[in-house]
XYZ file of C-alpha atoms in Angstrom:
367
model
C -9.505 21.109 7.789
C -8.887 22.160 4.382
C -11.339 24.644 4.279
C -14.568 25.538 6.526
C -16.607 22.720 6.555
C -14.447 20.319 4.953
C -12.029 17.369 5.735
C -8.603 17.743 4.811
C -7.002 14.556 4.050
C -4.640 15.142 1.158
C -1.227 16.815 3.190
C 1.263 13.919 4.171
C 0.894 15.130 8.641
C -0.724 13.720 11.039
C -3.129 15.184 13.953
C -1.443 13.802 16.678
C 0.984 16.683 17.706
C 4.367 16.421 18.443
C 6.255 13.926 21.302
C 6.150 15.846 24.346
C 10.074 15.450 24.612
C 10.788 17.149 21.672
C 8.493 20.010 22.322
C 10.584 20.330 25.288
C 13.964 20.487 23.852
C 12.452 23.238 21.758
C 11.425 24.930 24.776
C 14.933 24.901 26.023
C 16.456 25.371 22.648
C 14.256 29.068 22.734
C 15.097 29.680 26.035
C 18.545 29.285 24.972
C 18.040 31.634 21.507
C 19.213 28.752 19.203
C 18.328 31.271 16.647
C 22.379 31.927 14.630
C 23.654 30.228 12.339
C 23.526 26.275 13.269
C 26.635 25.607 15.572
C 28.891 22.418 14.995
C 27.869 20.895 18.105
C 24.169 21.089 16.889
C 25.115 19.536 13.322
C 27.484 16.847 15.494
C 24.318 15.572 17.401
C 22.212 15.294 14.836
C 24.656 12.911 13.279
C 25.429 11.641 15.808
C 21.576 10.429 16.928
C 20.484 9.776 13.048
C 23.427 7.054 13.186
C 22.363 5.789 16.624
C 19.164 5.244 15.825
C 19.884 3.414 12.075
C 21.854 1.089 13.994
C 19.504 0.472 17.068
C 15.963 0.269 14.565
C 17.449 -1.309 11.699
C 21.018 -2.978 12.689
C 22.651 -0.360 9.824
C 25.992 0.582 10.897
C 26.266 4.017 9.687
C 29.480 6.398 11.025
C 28.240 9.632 12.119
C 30.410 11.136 9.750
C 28.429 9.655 6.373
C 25.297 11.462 7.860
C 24.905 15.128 6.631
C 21.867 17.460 7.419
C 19.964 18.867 4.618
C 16.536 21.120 5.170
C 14.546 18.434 3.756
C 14.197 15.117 1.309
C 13.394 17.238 -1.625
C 16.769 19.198 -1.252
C 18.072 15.906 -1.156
C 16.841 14.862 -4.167
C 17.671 18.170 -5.679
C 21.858 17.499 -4.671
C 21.152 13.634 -5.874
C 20.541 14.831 -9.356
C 22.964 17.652 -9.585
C 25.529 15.296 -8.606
C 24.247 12.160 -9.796
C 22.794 12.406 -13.525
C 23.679 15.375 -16.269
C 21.261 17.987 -17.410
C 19.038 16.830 -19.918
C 19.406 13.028 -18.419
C 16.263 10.492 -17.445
C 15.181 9.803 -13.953
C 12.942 6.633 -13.485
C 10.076 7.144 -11.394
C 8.150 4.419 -10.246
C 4.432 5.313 -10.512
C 1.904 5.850 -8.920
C 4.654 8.256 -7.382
C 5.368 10.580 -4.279
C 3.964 13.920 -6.337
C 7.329 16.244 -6.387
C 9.012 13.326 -7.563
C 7.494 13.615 -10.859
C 7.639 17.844 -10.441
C 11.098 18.299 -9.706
C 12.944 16.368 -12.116
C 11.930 18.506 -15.072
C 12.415 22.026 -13.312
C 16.004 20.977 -13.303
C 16.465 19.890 -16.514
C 15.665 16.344 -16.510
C 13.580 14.051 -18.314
C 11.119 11.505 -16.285
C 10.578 8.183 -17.447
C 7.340 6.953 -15.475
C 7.561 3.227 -14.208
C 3.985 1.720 -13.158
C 4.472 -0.421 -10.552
C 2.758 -3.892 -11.476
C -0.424 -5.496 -8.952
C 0.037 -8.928 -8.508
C -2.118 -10.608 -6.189
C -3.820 -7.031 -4.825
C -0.682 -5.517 -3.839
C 1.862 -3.245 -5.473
C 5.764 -4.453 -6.524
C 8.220 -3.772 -8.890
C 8.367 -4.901 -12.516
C 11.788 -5.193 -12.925
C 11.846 -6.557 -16.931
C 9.994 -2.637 -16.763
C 12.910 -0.948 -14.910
C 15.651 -3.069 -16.871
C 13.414 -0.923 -20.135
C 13.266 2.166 -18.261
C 17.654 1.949 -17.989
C 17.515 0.506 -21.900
C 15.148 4.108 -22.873
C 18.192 5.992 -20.956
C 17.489 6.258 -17.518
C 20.161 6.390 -14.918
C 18.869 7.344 -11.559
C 16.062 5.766 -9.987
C 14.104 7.381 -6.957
C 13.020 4.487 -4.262
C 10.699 5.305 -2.003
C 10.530 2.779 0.933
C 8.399 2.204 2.526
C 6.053 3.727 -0.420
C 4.056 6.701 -0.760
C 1.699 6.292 -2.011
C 0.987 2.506 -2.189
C 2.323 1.971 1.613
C 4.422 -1.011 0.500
C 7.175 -1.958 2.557
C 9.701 -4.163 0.499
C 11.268 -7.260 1.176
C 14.917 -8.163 1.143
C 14.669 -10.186 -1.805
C 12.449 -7.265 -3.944
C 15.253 -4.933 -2.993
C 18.121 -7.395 -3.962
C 16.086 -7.675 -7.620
C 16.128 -3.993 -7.954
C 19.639 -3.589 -6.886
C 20.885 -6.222 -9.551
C 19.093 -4.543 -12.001
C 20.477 -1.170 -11.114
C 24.062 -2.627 -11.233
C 23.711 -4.217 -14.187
C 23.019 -0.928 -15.850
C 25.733 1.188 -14.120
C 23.047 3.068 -12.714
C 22.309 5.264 -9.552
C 19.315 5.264 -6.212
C 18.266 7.868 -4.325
C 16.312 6.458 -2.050
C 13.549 8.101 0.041
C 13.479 6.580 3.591
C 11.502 9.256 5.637
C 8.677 6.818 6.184
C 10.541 3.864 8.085
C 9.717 4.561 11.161
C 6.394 4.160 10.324
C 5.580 -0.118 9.973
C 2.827 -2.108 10.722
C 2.999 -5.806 12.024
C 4.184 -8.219 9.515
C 6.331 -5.865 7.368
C 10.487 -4.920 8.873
C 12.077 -1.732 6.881
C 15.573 -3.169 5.430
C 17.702 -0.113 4.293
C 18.037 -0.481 0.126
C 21.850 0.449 0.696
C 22.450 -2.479 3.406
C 20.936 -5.235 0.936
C 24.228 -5.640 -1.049
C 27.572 -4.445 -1.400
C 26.900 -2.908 -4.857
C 23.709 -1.134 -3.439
C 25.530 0.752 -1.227
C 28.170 1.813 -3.768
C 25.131 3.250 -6.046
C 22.847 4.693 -3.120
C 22.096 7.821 -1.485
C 19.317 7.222 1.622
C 17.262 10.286 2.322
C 15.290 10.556 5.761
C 14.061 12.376 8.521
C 11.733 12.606 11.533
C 9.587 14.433 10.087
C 6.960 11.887 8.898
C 6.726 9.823 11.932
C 7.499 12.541 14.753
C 4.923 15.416 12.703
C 8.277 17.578 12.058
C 7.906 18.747 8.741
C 7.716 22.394 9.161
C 11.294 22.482 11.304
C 12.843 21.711 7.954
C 15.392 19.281 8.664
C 16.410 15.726 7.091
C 19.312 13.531 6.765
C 21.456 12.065 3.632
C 23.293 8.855 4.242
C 26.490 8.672 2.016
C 27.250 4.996 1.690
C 29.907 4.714 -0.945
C 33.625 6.602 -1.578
C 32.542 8.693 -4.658
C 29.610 10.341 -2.473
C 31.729 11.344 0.210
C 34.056 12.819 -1.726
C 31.700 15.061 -3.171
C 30.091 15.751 0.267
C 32.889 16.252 1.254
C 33.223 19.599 -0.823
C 29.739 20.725 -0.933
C 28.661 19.361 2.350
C 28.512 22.917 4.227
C 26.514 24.470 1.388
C 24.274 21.336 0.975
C 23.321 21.929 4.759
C 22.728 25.446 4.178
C 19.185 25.948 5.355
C 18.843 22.994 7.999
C 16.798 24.538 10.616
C 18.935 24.493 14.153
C 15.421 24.020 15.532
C 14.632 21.183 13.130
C 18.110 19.396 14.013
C 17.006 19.464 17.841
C 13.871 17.958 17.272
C 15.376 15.148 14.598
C 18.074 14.241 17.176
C 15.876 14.358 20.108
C 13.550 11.937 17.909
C 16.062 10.011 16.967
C 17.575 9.361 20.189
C 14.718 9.102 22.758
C 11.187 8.834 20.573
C 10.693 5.348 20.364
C 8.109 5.443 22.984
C 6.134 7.882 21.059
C 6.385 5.915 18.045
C 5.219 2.555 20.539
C 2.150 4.586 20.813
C 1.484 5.891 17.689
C 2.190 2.859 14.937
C -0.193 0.808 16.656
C -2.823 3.543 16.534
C -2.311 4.168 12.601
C -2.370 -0.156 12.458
C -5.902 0.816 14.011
C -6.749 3.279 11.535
C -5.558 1.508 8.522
C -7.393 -1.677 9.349
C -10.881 0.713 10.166
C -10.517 2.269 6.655
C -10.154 -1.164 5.034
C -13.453 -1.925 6.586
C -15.064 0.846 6.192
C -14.700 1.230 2.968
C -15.539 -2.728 2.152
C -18.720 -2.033 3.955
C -19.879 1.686 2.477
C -18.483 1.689 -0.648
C -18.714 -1.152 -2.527
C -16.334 -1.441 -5.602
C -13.769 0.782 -3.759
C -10.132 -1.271 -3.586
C -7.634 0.234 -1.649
C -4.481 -2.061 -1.122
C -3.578 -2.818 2.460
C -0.124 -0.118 3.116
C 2.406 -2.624 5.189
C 3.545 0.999 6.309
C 3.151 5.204 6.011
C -0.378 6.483 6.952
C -1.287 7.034 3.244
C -4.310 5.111 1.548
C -4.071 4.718 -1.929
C -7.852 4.577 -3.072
C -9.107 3.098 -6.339
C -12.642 4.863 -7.566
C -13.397 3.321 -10.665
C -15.218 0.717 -9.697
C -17.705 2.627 -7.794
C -17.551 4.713 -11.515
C -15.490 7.371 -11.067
C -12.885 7.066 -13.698
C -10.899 10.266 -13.940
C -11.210 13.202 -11.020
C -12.332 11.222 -7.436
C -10.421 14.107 -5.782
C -12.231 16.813 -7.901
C -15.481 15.286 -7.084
C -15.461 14.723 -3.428
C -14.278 17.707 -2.701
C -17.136 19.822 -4.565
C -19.835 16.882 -3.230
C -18.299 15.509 0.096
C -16.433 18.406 1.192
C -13.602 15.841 1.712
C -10.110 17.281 0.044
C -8.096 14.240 -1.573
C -4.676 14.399 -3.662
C -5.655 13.536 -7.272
C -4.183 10.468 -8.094
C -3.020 11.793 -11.918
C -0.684 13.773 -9.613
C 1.023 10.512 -9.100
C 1.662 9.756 -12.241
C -0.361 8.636 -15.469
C -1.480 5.275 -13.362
C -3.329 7.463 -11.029
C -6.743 8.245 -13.010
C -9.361 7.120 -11.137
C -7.479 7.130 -7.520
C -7.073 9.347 -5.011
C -4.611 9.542 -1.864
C -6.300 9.260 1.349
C -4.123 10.414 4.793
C -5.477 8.404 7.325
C -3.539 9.707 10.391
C -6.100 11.629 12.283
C -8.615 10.354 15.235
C -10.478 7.408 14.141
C -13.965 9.424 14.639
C -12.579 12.120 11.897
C -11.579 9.414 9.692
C -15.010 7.372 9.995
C -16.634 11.000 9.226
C -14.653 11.005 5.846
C -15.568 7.878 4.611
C -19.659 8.698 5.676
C -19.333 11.316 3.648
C -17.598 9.786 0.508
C -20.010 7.351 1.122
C -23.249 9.878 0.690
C -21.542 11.402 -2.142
C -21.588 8.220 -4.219
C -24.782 6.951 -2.987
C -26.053 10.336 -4.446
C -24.220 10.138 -7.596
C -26.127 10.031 -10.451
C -25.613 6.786 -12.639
Protein backbone atom coordinates (compact mmCIF):
# COMPACT_ATOMS: atom_id res chain seq x y z
CA UNK A 1 0.00 0.00 0.00
CA UNK A 2 1.01 3.44 -0.52
CA UNK A 3 -0.15 4.66 2.54
CA UNK A 4 -2.69 3.29 5.36
CA UNK A 5 -5.74 2.69 3.79
CA UNK A 6 -4.81 3.14 0.34
CA UNK A 7 -3.88 1.14 -2.87
CA UNK A 8 -0.62 1.63 -4.24
CA UNK A 9 -0.52 1.13 -7.85
CA UNK A 10 1.86 3.68 -9.29
CA UNK A 11 5.66 1.79 -8.53
CA UNK A 12 6.68 -0.39 -11.66
CA UNK A 13 6.86 -4.16 -8.95
CA UNK A 14 4.80 -6.62 -8.69
CA UNK A 15 3.24 -8.55 -5.49
CA UNK A 16 4.18 -11.79 -6.40
CA UNK A 17 7.60 -12.22 -4.57
CA UNK A 18 10.55 -13.48 -5.90
CA UNK A 19 11.20 -17.22 -7.80
CA UNK A 20 11.92 -19.47 -5.09
CA UNK A 21 15.30 -20.41 -6.90
CA UNK A 22 16.67 -17.23 -6.75
CA UNK A 23 15.81 -16.62 -3.17
CA UNK A 24 17.84 -19.61 -2.73
CA UNK A 25 20.96 -18.71 -4.43
CA UNK A 26 20.77 -15.67 -2.21
CA UNK A 27 20.56 -17.84 0.67
CA UNK A 28 23.72 -19.53 -0.33
CA UNK A 29 25.30 -16.43 -1.69
CA UNK A 30 24.88 -15.05 2.36
CA UNK A 31 25.90 -18.09 3.68
CA UNK A 32 28.86 -17.71 1.60
CA UNK A 33 29.40 -13.66 2.61
CA UNK A 34 29.23 -12.55 -1.09
CA UNK A 35 29.51 -9.24 0.53
CA UNK A 36 33.45 -7.73 -1.22
CA UNK A 37 33.88 -6.29 -3.96
CA UNK A 38 32.08 -8.37 -6.95
CA UNK A 39 34.61 -11.19 -7.98
CA UNK A 40 35.30 -11.96 -11.79
CA UNK A 41 33.72 -15.21 -11.61
CA UNK A 42 30.46 -13.47 -10.38
CA UNK A 43 30.65 -10.73 -13.30
CA UNK A 44 31.65 -13.95 -15.79
CA UNK A 45 28.24 -15.67 -14.96
CA UNK A 46 26.22 -13.04 -15.23
CA UNK A 47 27.42 -12.67 -18.77
CA UNK A 48 27.57 -15.55 -19.29
CA UNK A 49 23.57 -16.42 -18.40
CA UNK A 50 22.31 -12.81 -19.84
CA UNK A 51 23.81 -14.21 -23.29
CA UNK A 52 22.31 -17.68 -22.76
CA UNK A 53 19.18 -16.63 -22.22
CA UNK A 54 19.05 -13.77 -25.35
CA UNK A 55 19.85 -16.58 -27.46
CA UNK A 56 17.46 -19.32 -25.99
CA UNK A 57 14.17 -16.52 -25.60
CA UNK A 58 14.84 -14.53 -28.52
CA UNK A 59 17.36 -16.49 -31.03
CA UNK A 60 19.95 -13.23 -30.43
CA UNK A 61 23.38 -14.43 -30.60
CA UNK A 62 25.09 -12.27 -28.20
CA UNK A 63 29.01 -13.27 -27.01
CA UNK A 64 29.26 -13.11 -23.39
CA UNK A 65 31.87 -10.74 -23.78
CA UNK A 66 29.45 -7.73 -25.40
CA UNK A 67 27.38 -8.12 -22.11
CA UNK A 68 28.59 -5.77 -19.25
CA UNK A 69 26.83 -5.35 -15.78
CA UNK A 70 25.71 -2.01 -14.78
CA UNK A 71 23.57 -1.33 -11.31
CA UNK A 72 20.62 -0.54 -13.28
CA UNK A 73 18.90 0.79 -16.79
CA UNK A 74 19.07 4.32 -15.67
CA UNK A 75 22.96 4.08 -15.23
CA UNK A 76 22.74 2.78 -18.51
CA UNK A 77 21.18 5.47 -19.94
CA UNK A 78 23.34 7.79 -17.97
CA UNK A 79 26.84 6.03 -19.87
CA UNK A 80 24.56 6.07 -23.29
CA UNK A 81 24.52 9.80 -23.22
CA UNK A 82 27.91 10.53 -21.86
CA UNK A 83 29.23 8.51 -24.56
CA UNK A 84 26.73 8.85 -27.12
CA UNK A 85 25.53 12.64 -27.60
CA UNK A 86 27.59 16.01 -26.37
CA UNK A 87 26.52 18.24 -23.57
CA UNK A 88 24.01 20.56 -24.52
CA UNK A 89 22.73 17.92 -27.39
CA UNK A 90 18.80 16.68 -27.96
CA UNK A 91 17.53 13.35 -26.92
CA UNK A 92 14.15 12.25 -28.56
CA UNK A 93 11.78 10.86 -26.26
CA UNK A 94 8.87 9.22 -27.42
CA UNK A 95 5.89 10.29 -25.26
CA UNK A 96 3.83 9.33 -23.25
CA UNK A 97 7.34 8.23 -21.78
CA UNK A 98 8.98 5.92 -19.03
CA UNK A 99 9.13 9.09 -16.33
CA UNK A 100 13.16 9.37 -15.71
CA UNK A 101 13.45 9.33 -19.27
CA UNK A 102 12.20 12.74 -19.54
CA UNK A 103 14.13 13.63 -15.86
CA UNK A 104 17.45 12.57 -16.61
CA UNK A 105 18.30 13.97 -19.81
CA UNK A 106 18.29 17.56 -18.60
CA UNK A 107 20.23 16.92 -15.20
CA UNK A 108 23.03 16.07 -17.52
CA UNK A 109 22.99 18.68 -19.73
CA UNK A 110 20.75 17.70 -22.42
CA UNK A 111 17.89 18.99 -24.15
CA UNK A 112 14.58 16.66 -24.64
CA UNK A 113 12.68 16.80 -27.65
CA UNK A 114 9.22 15.04 -26.72
CA UNK A 115 7.83 12.67 -29.55
CA UNK A 116 3.96 11.73 -29.04
CA UNK A 117 3.48 8.55 -30.17
CA UNK A 118 0.46 8.60 -32.75
CA UNK A 119 -3.11 6.20 -31.98
CA UNK A 120 -4.15 4.65 -34.93
CA UNK A 121 -6.82 2.27 -34.70
CA UNK A 122 -6.84 2.34 -30.51
CA UNK A 123 -3.35 1.42 -30.15
CA UNK A 124 -0.08 3.29 -29.79
CA UNK A 125 2.94 3.33 -32.74
CA UNK A 126 5.45 5.41 -33.95
CA UNK A 127 5.10 8.45 -36.21
CA UNK A 128 8.07 8.24 -37.96
CA UNK A 129 7.55 11.58 -40.51
CA UNK A 130 7.54 12.90 -36.38
CA UNK A 131 10.90 11.26 -35.48
CA UNK A 132 12.47 12.05 -39.05
CA UNK A 133 11.36 16.10 -37.44
CA UNK A 134 12.55 15.32 -34.12
CA UNK A 135 16.42 14.35 -35.97
CA UNK A 136 15.68 17.60 -38.47
CA UNK A 137 15.08 19.98 -34.79
CA UNK A 138 18.63 18.31 -33.75
CA UNK A 139 18.11 15.27 -32.07
CA UNK A 140 20.58 12.47 -32.14
CA UNK A 141 19.82 9.80 -29.67
CA UNK A 142 16.60 8.24 -29.35
CA UNK A 143 15.52 6.18 -26.16
CA UNK A 144 13.31 2.91 -27.26
CA UNK A 145 11.55 1.38 -24.87
CA UNK A 146 10.32 -2.14 -25.95
CA UNK A 147 8.15 -3.50 -25.04
CA UNK A 148 6.68 0.08 -23.81
CA UNK A 149 6.14 1.61 -20.60
CA UNK A 150 3.83 3.00 -20.43
CA UNK A 151 1.57 2.11 -23.43
CA UNK A 152 2.55 -1.83 -23.12
CA UNK A 153 3.18 -2.01 -26.87
CA UNK A 154 5.27 -4.64 -28.08
CA UNK A 155 6.62 -3.75 -31.67
CA UNK A 156 6.72 -5.57 -34.70
CA UNK A 157 9.63 -6.35 -36.94
CA UNK A 158 8.55 -4.17 -39.56
CA UNK A 159 7.79 -0.93 -36.92
CA UNK A 160 11.32 -1.52 -35.74
CA UNK A 161 12.86 -1.78 -39.31
CA UNK A 162 10.90 1.86 -39.98
CA UNK A 163 12.51 3.31 -36.98
CA UNK A 164 15.86 1.92 -37.68
CA UNK A 165 15.86 3.43 -41.33
CA UNK A 166 14.96 6.51 -40.02
CA UNK A 167 17.65 6.52 -37.40
CA UNK A 168 20.27 5.66 -40.11
CA UNK A 169 19.28 7.99 -42.33
CA UNK A 170 20.05 10.67 -39.83
CA UNK A 171 23.41 9.31 -38.52
CA UNK A 172 21.78 8.96 -35.37
CA UNK A 173 22.04 6.77 -32.13
CA UNK A 174 19.33 4.07 -29.79
CA UNK A 175 19.49 3.25 -26.51
CA UNK A 176 17.12 0.96 -26.15
CA UNK A 177 15.32 -0.09 -22.93
CA UNK A 178 14.61 -3.89 -22.99
CA UNK A 179 13.96 -4.70 -19.22
CA UNK A 180 10.37 -5.55 -19.98
CA UNK A 181 10.79 -8.52 -22.59
CA UNK A 182 10.34 -11.08 -20.61
CA UNK A 183 7.17 -9.93 -19.91
CA UNK A 184 4.61 -10.81 -23.34
CA UNK A 185 1.27 -11.72 -23.68
CA UNK A 186 -0.15 -14.11 -26.45
CA UNK A 187 -0.10 -12.67 -29.83
CA UNK A 188 2.84 -10.24 -29.42
CA UNK A 189 7.00 -11.97 -29.77
CA UNK A 190 9.80 -9.35 -28.37
CA UNK A 191 12.35 -8.93 -31.49
CA UNK A 192 15.58 -7.23 -30.13
CA UNK A 193 15.73 -3.48 -32.00
CA UNK A 194 19.57 -4.28 -32.54
CA UNK A 195 18.87 -7.82 -34.34
CA UNK A 196 16.33 -6.13 -36.93
CA UNK A 197 19.13 -4.87 -39.27
CA UNK A 198 22.67 -4.66 -39.71
CA UNK A 199 22.72 -0.84 -39.31
CA UNK A 200 20.58 -1.16 -36.04
CA UNK A 201 23.03 -2.92 -34.41
CA UNK A 202 25.87 -0.59 -35.43
CA UNK A 203 23.74 2.44 -33.77
CA UNK A 204 22.28 0.47 -30.63
CA UNK A 205 22.94 0.01 -27.11
CA UNK A 206 20.17 -2.69 -25.45
CA UNK A 207 19.61 -2.10 -21.78
CA UNK A 208 17.94 -4.97 -19.59
CA UNK A 209 17.60 -6.82 -16.61
CA UNK A 210 15.59 -9.24 -14.45
CA UNK A 211 14.43 -7.00 -12.53
CA UNK A 212 10.97 -6.29 -14.05
CA UNK A 213 9.88 -9.74 -14.68
CA UNK A 214 11.73 -11.67 -11.71
CA UNK A 215 10.63 -8.48 -8.94
CA UNK A 216 14.58 -7.69 -8.66
CA UNK A 217 14.75 -4.16 -8.65
CA UNK A 218 16.13 -3.40 -5.33
CA UNK A 219 19.40 -5.91 -5.95
CA UNK A 220 20.48 -3.23 -8.37
CA UNK A 221 21.75 -5.01 -11.22
CA UNK A 222 21.16 -4.78 -15.19
CA UNK A 223 22.85 -5.58 -18.33
CA UNK A 224 24.16 -3.40 -21.50
CA UNK A 225 24.46 -5.23 -24.76
CA UNK A 226 27.27 -3.66 -26.95
CA UNK A 227 26.40 -4.60 -30.49
CA UNK A 228 28.68 -2.60 -32.70
CA UNK A 229 32.85 -1.96 -32.79
CA UNK A 230 32.76 1.74 -31.63
CA UNK A 231 30.81 0.62 -28.31
CA UNK A 232 33.15 -1.90 -27.39
CA UNK A 233 35.89 0.04 -27.73
CA UNK A 234 34.71 2.43 -25.37
CA UNK A 235 33.55 -0.35 -22.97
CA UNK A 236 36.29 -1.53 -23.33
CA UNK A 237 38.02 1.40 -21.32
CA UNK A 238 35.35 2.36 -19.01
CA UNK A 239 33.79 -0.99 -18.62
CA UNK A 240 35.17 -1.63 -14.89
CA UNK A 241 34.02 1.81 -13.74
CA UNK A 242 30.66 1.55 -15.65
CA UNK A 243 30.05 -1.68 -13.47
CA UNK A 244 31.01 0.04 -10.44
CA UNK A 245 28.02 -0.40 -8.20
CA UNK A 246 26.45 -3.75 -9.67
CA UNK A 247 25.26 -5.43 -6.64
CA UNK A 248 27.17 -9.08 -6.33
CA UNK A 249 23.79 -10.01 -4.85
CA UNK A 250 21.87 -8.51 -7.77
CA UNK A 251 24.25 -10.40 -10.38
CA UNK A 252 23.28 -13.82 -8.57
CA UNK A 253 19.81 -13.29 -8.80
CA UNK A 254 19.97 -11.87 -12.70
CA UNK A 255 22.03 -14.96 -13.67
CA UNK A 256 20.09 -17.36 -11.69
CA UNK A 257 16.95 -15.70 -13.57
CA UNK A 258 18.40 -15.78 -16.53
CA UNK A 259 19.49 -19.23 -16.59
CA UNK A 260 16.80 -21.31 -14.79
CA UNK A 261 13.49 -18.82 -14.35
CA UNK A 262 11.56 -19.63 -17.19
CA UNK A 263 9.26 -21.69 -15.18
CA UNK A 264 8.51 -18.84 -12.98
CA UNK A 265 7.90 -16.65 -15.78
CA UNK A 266 5.42 -19.86 -17.32
CA UNK A 267 3.50 -19.04 -14.27
CA UNK A 268 3.46 -15.61 -13.96
CA UNK A 269 2.81 -14.06 -17.76
CA UNK A 270 -0.22 -15.96 -17.96
CA UNK A 271 -1.44 -14.62 -14.63
CA UNK A 272 -0.71 -10.80 -15.64
CA UNK A 273 -2.60 -12.00 -19.35
CA UNK A 274 -5.38 -12.64 -16.58
CA UNK A 275 -5.10 -9.43 -14.99
CA UNK A 276 -4.78 -7.32 -18.00
CA UNK A 277 -7.79 -8.81 -19.69
CA UNK A 278 -9.93 -8.33 -15.98
CA UNK A 279 -8.94 -4.60 -16.01
CA UNK A 280 -10.07 -4.19 -19.62
CA UNK A 281 -13.38 -5.41 -18.42
CA UNK A 282 -13.66 -3.95 -15.55
CA UNK A 283 -13.16 -0.85 -16.47
CA UNK A 284 -15.61 -1.18 -19.78
CA UNK A 285 -18.19 -2.20 -17.30
CA UNK A 286 -17.66 0.51 -14.18
CA UNK A 287 -16.39 3.24 -15.80
CA UNK A 288 -17.81 4.16 -18.77
CA UNK A 289 -15.78 6.62 -21.02
CA UNK A 290 -12.51 5.20 -19.52
CA UNK A 291 -10.09 3.87 -22.67
CA UNK A 292 -7.19 2.15 -21.73
CA UNK A 293 -5.32 0.49 -24.76
CA UNK A 294 -4.82 -3.24 -24.54
CA UNK A 295 -0.55 -3.53 -23.40
CA UNK A 296 0.67 -6.62 -25.84
CA UNK A 297 3.24 -6.72 -22.83
CA UNK A 298 4.68 -5.08 -19.20
CA UNK A 299 2.03 -5.06 -16.38
CA UNK A 300 1.44 -1.27 -16.81
CA UNK A 301 -2.11 0.17 -17.81
CA UNK A 302 -2.06 3.28 -19.43
CA UNK A 303 -5.54 4.86 -18.43
CA UNK A 304 -7.30 7.66 -20.30
CA UNK A 305 -9.75 9.87 -17.80
CA UNK A 306 -11.09 12.42 -19.87
CA UNK A 307 -13.85 10.97 -21.03
CA UNK A 308 -15.28 10.13 -17.76
CA UNK A 309 -14.26 14.25 -17.32
CA UNK A 310 -11.26 14.35 -15.73
CA UNK A 311 -9.03 16.35 -17.93
CA UNK A 312 -5.87 17.28 -16.08
CA UNK A 313 -4.90 15.49 -12.46
CA UNK A 314 -6.76 11.67 -12.48
CA UNK A 315 -3.81 10.73 -10.22
CA UNK A 316 -4.29 13.82 -7.92
CA UNK A 317 -7.88 13.05 -7.64
CA UNK A 318 -8.10 9.44 -6.88
CA UNK A 319 -5.76 9.50 -4.57
CA UNK A 320 -7.45 12.33 -2.26
CA UNK A 321 -11.14 10.56 -3.22
CA UNK A 322 -10.34 6.78 -3.87
CA UNK A 323 -7.42 6.38 -1.78
CA UNK A 324 -5.95 4.68 -4.92
CA UNK A 325 -2.17 6.19 -5.66
CA UNK A 326 -1.65 6.47 -9.60
CA UNK A 327 1.52 7.99 -11.55
CA UNK A 328 0.26 11.26 -13.12
CA UNK A 329 0.29 10.87 -16.60
CA UNK A 330 1.91 14.70 -17.25
CA UNK A 331 4.86 12.81 -15.71
CA UNK A 332 5.02 11.07 -18.99
CA UNK A 333 5.28 13.69 -20.96
CA UNK A 334 2.97 16.68 -22.21
CA UNK A 335 0.53 13.82 -23.90
CA UNK A 336 -0.22 12.57 -20.50
CA UNK A 337 -2.97 15.17 -19.15
CA UNK A 338 -5.82 13.45 -18.42
CA UNK A 339 -4.11 9.78 -17.93
CA UNK A 340 -2.80 8.04 -15.35
CA UNK A 341 -0.49 4.79 -15.09
CA UNK A 342 -2.14 1.93 -13.56
CA UNK A 343 0.32 -1.27 -12.27
CA UNK A 344 -1.77 -4.07 -12.57
CA UNK A 345 0.54 -6.84 -11.20
CA UNK A 346 -0.96 -7.65 -7.89
CA UNK A 347 -3.78 -10.45 -6.96
CA UNK A 348 -6.72 -10.06 -9.09
CA UNK A 349 -9.01 -9.40 -5.81
CA UNK A 350 -6.61 -6.19 -5.01
CA UNK A 351 -6.86 -5.10 -8.47
CA UNK A 352 -10.83 -5.51 -8.73
CA UNK A 353 -10.76 -3.43 -5.25
CA UNK A 354 -8.96 -0.54 -7.20
CA UNK A 355 -11.12 -0.21 -9.91
CA UNK A 356 -14.47 -0.37 -7.21
CA UNK A 357 -13.06 2.30 -5.81
CA UNK A 358 -12.14 4.53 -8.88
CA UNK A 359 -15.36 3.55 -9.77
CA UNK A 360 -17.22 5.21 -6.48
CA UNK A 361 -15.02 8.09 -6.83
CA UNK A 362 -16.42 9.07 -10.23
CA UNK A 363 -19.85 7.98 -9.61
CA UNK A 364 -19.56 10.58 -6.72
CA UNK A 365 -17.98 13.22 -8.70
CA UNK A 366 -19.75 16.15 -9.00
CA UNK A 367 -20.67 17.12 -12.71
Amino acid sequence: SATDGSIGAFVAEMDFGVDPAITAALHAAVDDGAFGYMPQRIAADLSDATAGFLERRYGWNVPASDVWGIPDVIMGLELAMEHCSEPGSKIIVPTPSYMPFLMVPPMRGREVIEMPLAIRDGRYEFDLDALQRAFDEGGNLLLLCNPYNPVGRVFARDELIGIAEVVDRNGGRVFSDEIWAPLVFSGATHIPYATVTPAAAEHTITAMSASKAWNLPGLKCAELVLTSDRDRETWERIGRFSGHGTSNLGAIANAVAFRSGDAWLADLVPYLEGNRDRLLSLLAEHLPGVWMPTPEGTYVGWVDFRGAGIDEHPAEYFATEASVTLTEGTMCGQVGAGFARLIFATPTPVLEEIVRRLAAALSSAPV
